[in-house]
CSV table of C-alpha atoms in Angstrom, one decimal:
chain,number,residue,atom,x,y,z
C,176,UNK,CA,59.2,104.3,102.0
C,177,UNK,CA,60.9,106.5,99.3
C,178,UNK,CA,64.8,107.9,99.3
C,179,UNK,CA,63.5,111.6,100.4
C,180,UNK,CA,61.7,109.9,103.0
C,181,UNK,CA,64.7,107.9,104.3
C,182,UNK,CA,66.6,111.4,104.3
C,183,UNK,CA,63.9,113.2,106.2
C,184,UNK,CA,63.7,110.6,109.0
C,185,UNK,CA,67.3,110.0,108.9
C,186,UNK,CA,69.1,111.4,112.4
C,187,UNK,CA,71.7,112.9,111.6
C,188,UNK,CA,75.1,112.5,113.7
C,189,UNK,CA,76.8,115.6,113.7
C,190,UNK,CA,76.9,119.5,111.9
C,191,UNK,CA,77.9,118.3,109.2
C,192,UNK,CA,75.6,115.6,108.5
C,193,UNK,CA,72.6,118.2,109.4
C,194,UNK,CA,73.6,121.0,107.3
C,195,UNK,CA,74.7,118.8,104.3
C,196,UNK,CA,71.1,116.5,105.0
C,197,UNK,CA,69.5,120.2,104.4
C,198,UNK,CA,71.2,120.9,101.3
C,199,UNK,CA,70.5,117.1,99.8
C,200,UNK,CA,66.8,117.0,100.8
C,201,UNK,CA,66.9,120.8,98.8
C,202,UNK,CA,67.7,119.0,95.9
C,203,UNK,CA,65.6,116.1,95.9
C,204,UNK,CA,62.8,118.4,96.5
C,205,UNK,CA,63.6,121.2,93.6
C,206,UNK,CA,65.8,119.4,91.2
C,207,UNK,CA,64.1,116.6,89.0
C,208,UNK,CA,67.4,115.6,87.4
C,209,UNK,CA,69.2,115.0,90.7
C,210,UNK,CA,69.8,111.6,90.3
C,211,UNK,CA,71.6,112.2,86.9
C,212,UNK,CA,74.6,113.4,86.0
C,213,UNK,CA,73.8,116.3,84.3
C,214,UNK,CA,72.8,118.1,87.1
C,215,UNK,CA,76.0,120.0,89.2
C,216,UNK,CA,74.5,118.3,92.2
C,217,UNK,CA,73.7,115.0,91.6
C,218,UNK,CA,73.1,111.9,94.1
C,219,UNK,CA,75.7,109.2,94.3
C,220,UNK,CA,76.6,106.4,96.9
C,221,UNK,CA,79.3,104.8,99.2
C,222,UNK,CA,79.3,101.9,100.9
C,223,UNK,CA,81.9,101.6,104.1
C,224,UNK,CA,82.5,97.8,104.0
C,225,UNK,CA,84.6,96.7,107.4
C,226,UNK,CA,84.8,93.0,108.0
C,227,UNK,CA,83.0,90.9,110.8
C,228,UNK,CA,85.2,92.2,113.7
C,229,UNK,CA,85.3,96.1,112.9
C,230,UNK,CA,88.7,96.2,112.7
C,231,UNK,CA,89.0,97.1,108.7
C,232,UNK,CA,87.5,98.4,106.2
C,233,UNK,CA,87.8,98.2,102.5
C,234,UNK,CA,89.6,100.5,100.4
C,235,UNK,CA,90.8,101.5,96.8
C,236,UNK,CA,93.7,102.7,95.0
C,237,UNK,CA,91.5,105.5,93.6
C,238,UNK,CA,93.2,106.9,90.5
C,239,UNK,CA,91.0,110.1,90.1
C,240,UNK,CA,91.8,111.6,93.7
C,241,UNK,CA,95.3,109.3,94.1
C,242,UNK,CA,94.4,108.6,97.0
C,243,UNK,CA,93.1,105.5,99.2
C,244,UNK,CA,89.8,105.9,99.6
C,245,UNK,CA,86.2,104.6,100.3
C,246,UNK,CA,83.9,102.4,97.4
C,247,UNK,CA,81.2,104.4,95.6
C,248,UNK,CA,79.4,106.1,92.4
C,249,UNK,CA,76.2,107.6,90.8
C,250,UNK,CA,73.4,106.9,90.9
C,251,UNK,CA,72.8,107.6,87.0
C,252,UNK,CA,69.1,107.5,87.1
C,253,UNK,CA,68.6,104.9,89.9
C,254,UNK,CA,67.1,105.5,92.9
C,255,UNK,CA,67.5,102.5,95.1
C,256,UNK,CA,71.1,103.6,96.2
C,257,UNK,CA,71.5,100.6,98.2
C,258,UNK,CA,71.6,98.6,95.4
C,259,UNK,CA,74.0,100.7,92.8
C,260,UNK,CA,75.8,100.4,96.4
C,261,UNK,CA,76.4,97.2,96.4
C,262,UNK,CA,76.9,96.7,92.8
C,263,UNK,CA,79.4,99.4,93.2
C,264,UNK,CA,81.3,97.7,96.0
C,265,UNK,CA,81.1,94.4,93.3
C,266,UNK,CA,82.5,96.3,90.5
C,267,UNK,CA,85.0,98.1,92.2
C,268,UNK,CA,86.6,95.1,94.5
C,269,UNK,CA,84.9,91.9,93.4
C,270,UNK,CA,83.4,91.4,96.9
C,271,UNK,CA,80.2,89.6,96.2
C,272,UNK,CA,78.5,88.7,99.1
C,273,UNK,CA,78.9,91.8,101.2
C,274,UNK,CA,75.5,92.0,103.0
C,275,UNK,CA,73.9,95.8,104.5
C,276,UNK,CA,73.8,96.5,107.7
C,277,UNK,CA,70.4,98.0,108.6
C,278,UNK,CA,71.8,101.1,110.3
C,279,UNK,CA,69.6,104.5,109.8
C,280,UNK,CA,65.6,104.8,107.7
C,281,UNK,CA,66.4,102.8,104.3
C,282,UNK,CA,69.7,101.8,105.6
C,283,UNK,CA,71.8,104.8,105.5
C,284,UNK,CA,74.9,105.3,107.6
C,285,UNK,CA,75.7,108.6,106.5
C,286,UNK,CA,75.0,111.3,104.6
C,287,UNK,CA,77.6,114.3,103.4
C,288,UNK,CA,78.2,116.5,100.6
C,289,UNK,CA,81.5,115.7,98.9
C,290,UNK,CA,82.9,118.5,96.3
C,291,UNK,CA,84.5,116.8,93.3
C,292,UNK,CA,87.1,119.0,91.1
C,293,UNK,CA,87.3,119.2,87.2
C,294,UNK,CA,89.2,116.3,85.6
C,295,UNK,CA,89.6,113.7,82.3
C,296,UNK,CA,87.7,110.7,82.2
C,297,UNK,CA,87.1,109.0,78.9
C,298,UNK,CA,89.6,111.6,77.5
C,299,UNK,CA,86.6,113.8,78.0
C,300,UNK,CA,86.9,117.3,80.7
C,301,UNK,CA,83.9,116.5,83.4
C,302,UNK,CA,83.6,119.6,85.2
C,303,UNK,CA,83.7,120.3,88.8
C,304,UNK,CA,80.2,119.6,91.0
C,305,UNK,CA,79.4,118.3,93.7
C,306,UNK,CA,78.2,114.7,94.9
C,307,UNK,CA,75.0,114.7,97.4
C,308,UNK,CA,75.9,111.4,98.7
C,309,UNK,CA,74.5,108.7,100.4
C,310,UNK,CA,76.1,106.4,102.6
C,311,UNK,CA,76.1,102.5,103.5
C,312,UNK,CA,77.4,99.9,105.7
C,313,UNK,CA,78.4,96.6,104.5
C,314,UNK,CA,80.0,93.5,106.6
C,315,UNK,CA,82.3,91.3,103.8
C,316,UNK,CA,84.3,88.7,104.7
C,317,UNK,CA,88.3,89.4,103.9
C,318,UNK,CA,89.3,85.9,103.1
C,319,UNK,CA,87.0,87.1,99.3
C,320,UNK,CA,89.0,87.3,96.6
C,321,UNK,CA,89.6,90.6,95.8
C,322,UNK,CA,89.9,93.2,92.0
C,323,UNK,CA,91.2,96.2,90.4
C,324,UNK,CA,88.7,97.9,88.5
C,325,UNK,CA,91.5,99.4,86.3
C,326,UNK,CA,89.8,102.2,84.6
C,327,UNK,CA,88.5,103.4,88.5
C,328,UNK,CA,91.6,101.9,91.1
C,329,UNK,CA,94.7,100.4,91.1
C,330,UNK,CA,94.5,99.0,93.9
C,331,UNK,CA,92.3,97.6,96.7
C,332,UNK,CA,93.0,95.7,100.2
C,333,UNK,CA,91.5,95.7,103.6
C,334,UNK,CA,93.3,98.9,105.8
C,335,UNK,CA,92.9,98.6,109.5
C,336,UNK,CA,90.4,101.5,110.7
C,337,UNK,CA,93.7,103.3,112.8
C,338,UNK,CA,95.5,103.7,109.5
C,339,UNK,CA,92.7,104.9,107.2
C,340,UNK,CA,93.4,108.1,108.1
C,341,UNK,CA,96.2,108.4,107.5
C,342,UNK,CA,96.0,106.5,103.6
C,343,UNK,CA,94.3,109.4,102.6
C,344,UNK,CA,95.9,112.2,100.9
C,345,UNK,CA,93.0,114.2,100.9
C,346,UNK,CA,92.4,116.0,104.3
C,347,UNK,CA,89.0,116.8,104.9
C,348,UNK,CA,88.1,113.5,103.8
C,349,UNK,CA,90.1,111.9,106.4
C,350,UNK,CA,89.1,114.2,109.0
C,351,UNK,CA,85.6,114.7,108.7
C,352,UNK,CA,84.4,112.2,106.5
C,353,UNK,CA,86.8,109.0,107.4
C,354,UNK,CA,86.7,110.0,111.3
C,355,UNK,CA,83.2,109.8,111.3
C,356,UNK,CA,82.7,106.4,109.5
C,357,UNK,CA,85.1,105.3,111.8
C,358,UNK,CA,83.7,106.6,115.5
C,359,UNK,CA,80.0,106.0,114.1
C,360,UNK,CA,80.9,102.5,114.3
C,361,UNK,CA,81.0,101.2,118.1
C,362,UNK,CA,76.5,102.5,118.1
C,363,UNK,CA,75.8,99.9,115.1
C,364,UNK,CA,74.9,96.1,115.6
C,365,UNK,CA,76.6,94.5,113.1
C,366,UNK,CA,74.1,91.4,113.3
């Protein structure tokens, strides 16, 4: 199945996911550039990485957002977002042995449309835009060595799930997205 078929088959967890799922599907059906940053609304992915005991998640201190954040990145033309998510996890944290947990169709754990304010990156202005985000769930060992990616983050650490929302300086992300990702964990078999 293709990503669009997986998203069509995905069962939303809540109203946010249902509404955002429709926005993502519309973009995929109408914008031939939805996988490229040239589009104001483009595909991105995240990976919610937990330890085997599902007590902690791996977070980075994201320089752009000035906040502890989940891990993710742009599709940049790639259509295998699960592969992109694992690549981003390794690039941003050094974790190379994580495994994706099969959740919904195509392994999708969550869907969201995320706003990104205009900002400077590598000396150039990047206009405000939307990330049409597909989130995957991964399990990794907290014993694996961690490292920062200085051009994107200045910290990497395992965070107790009870502390995630308090660490975020982004209220909407904390209450709507991180809280949802944590709540969804109880129904998932980590295998």
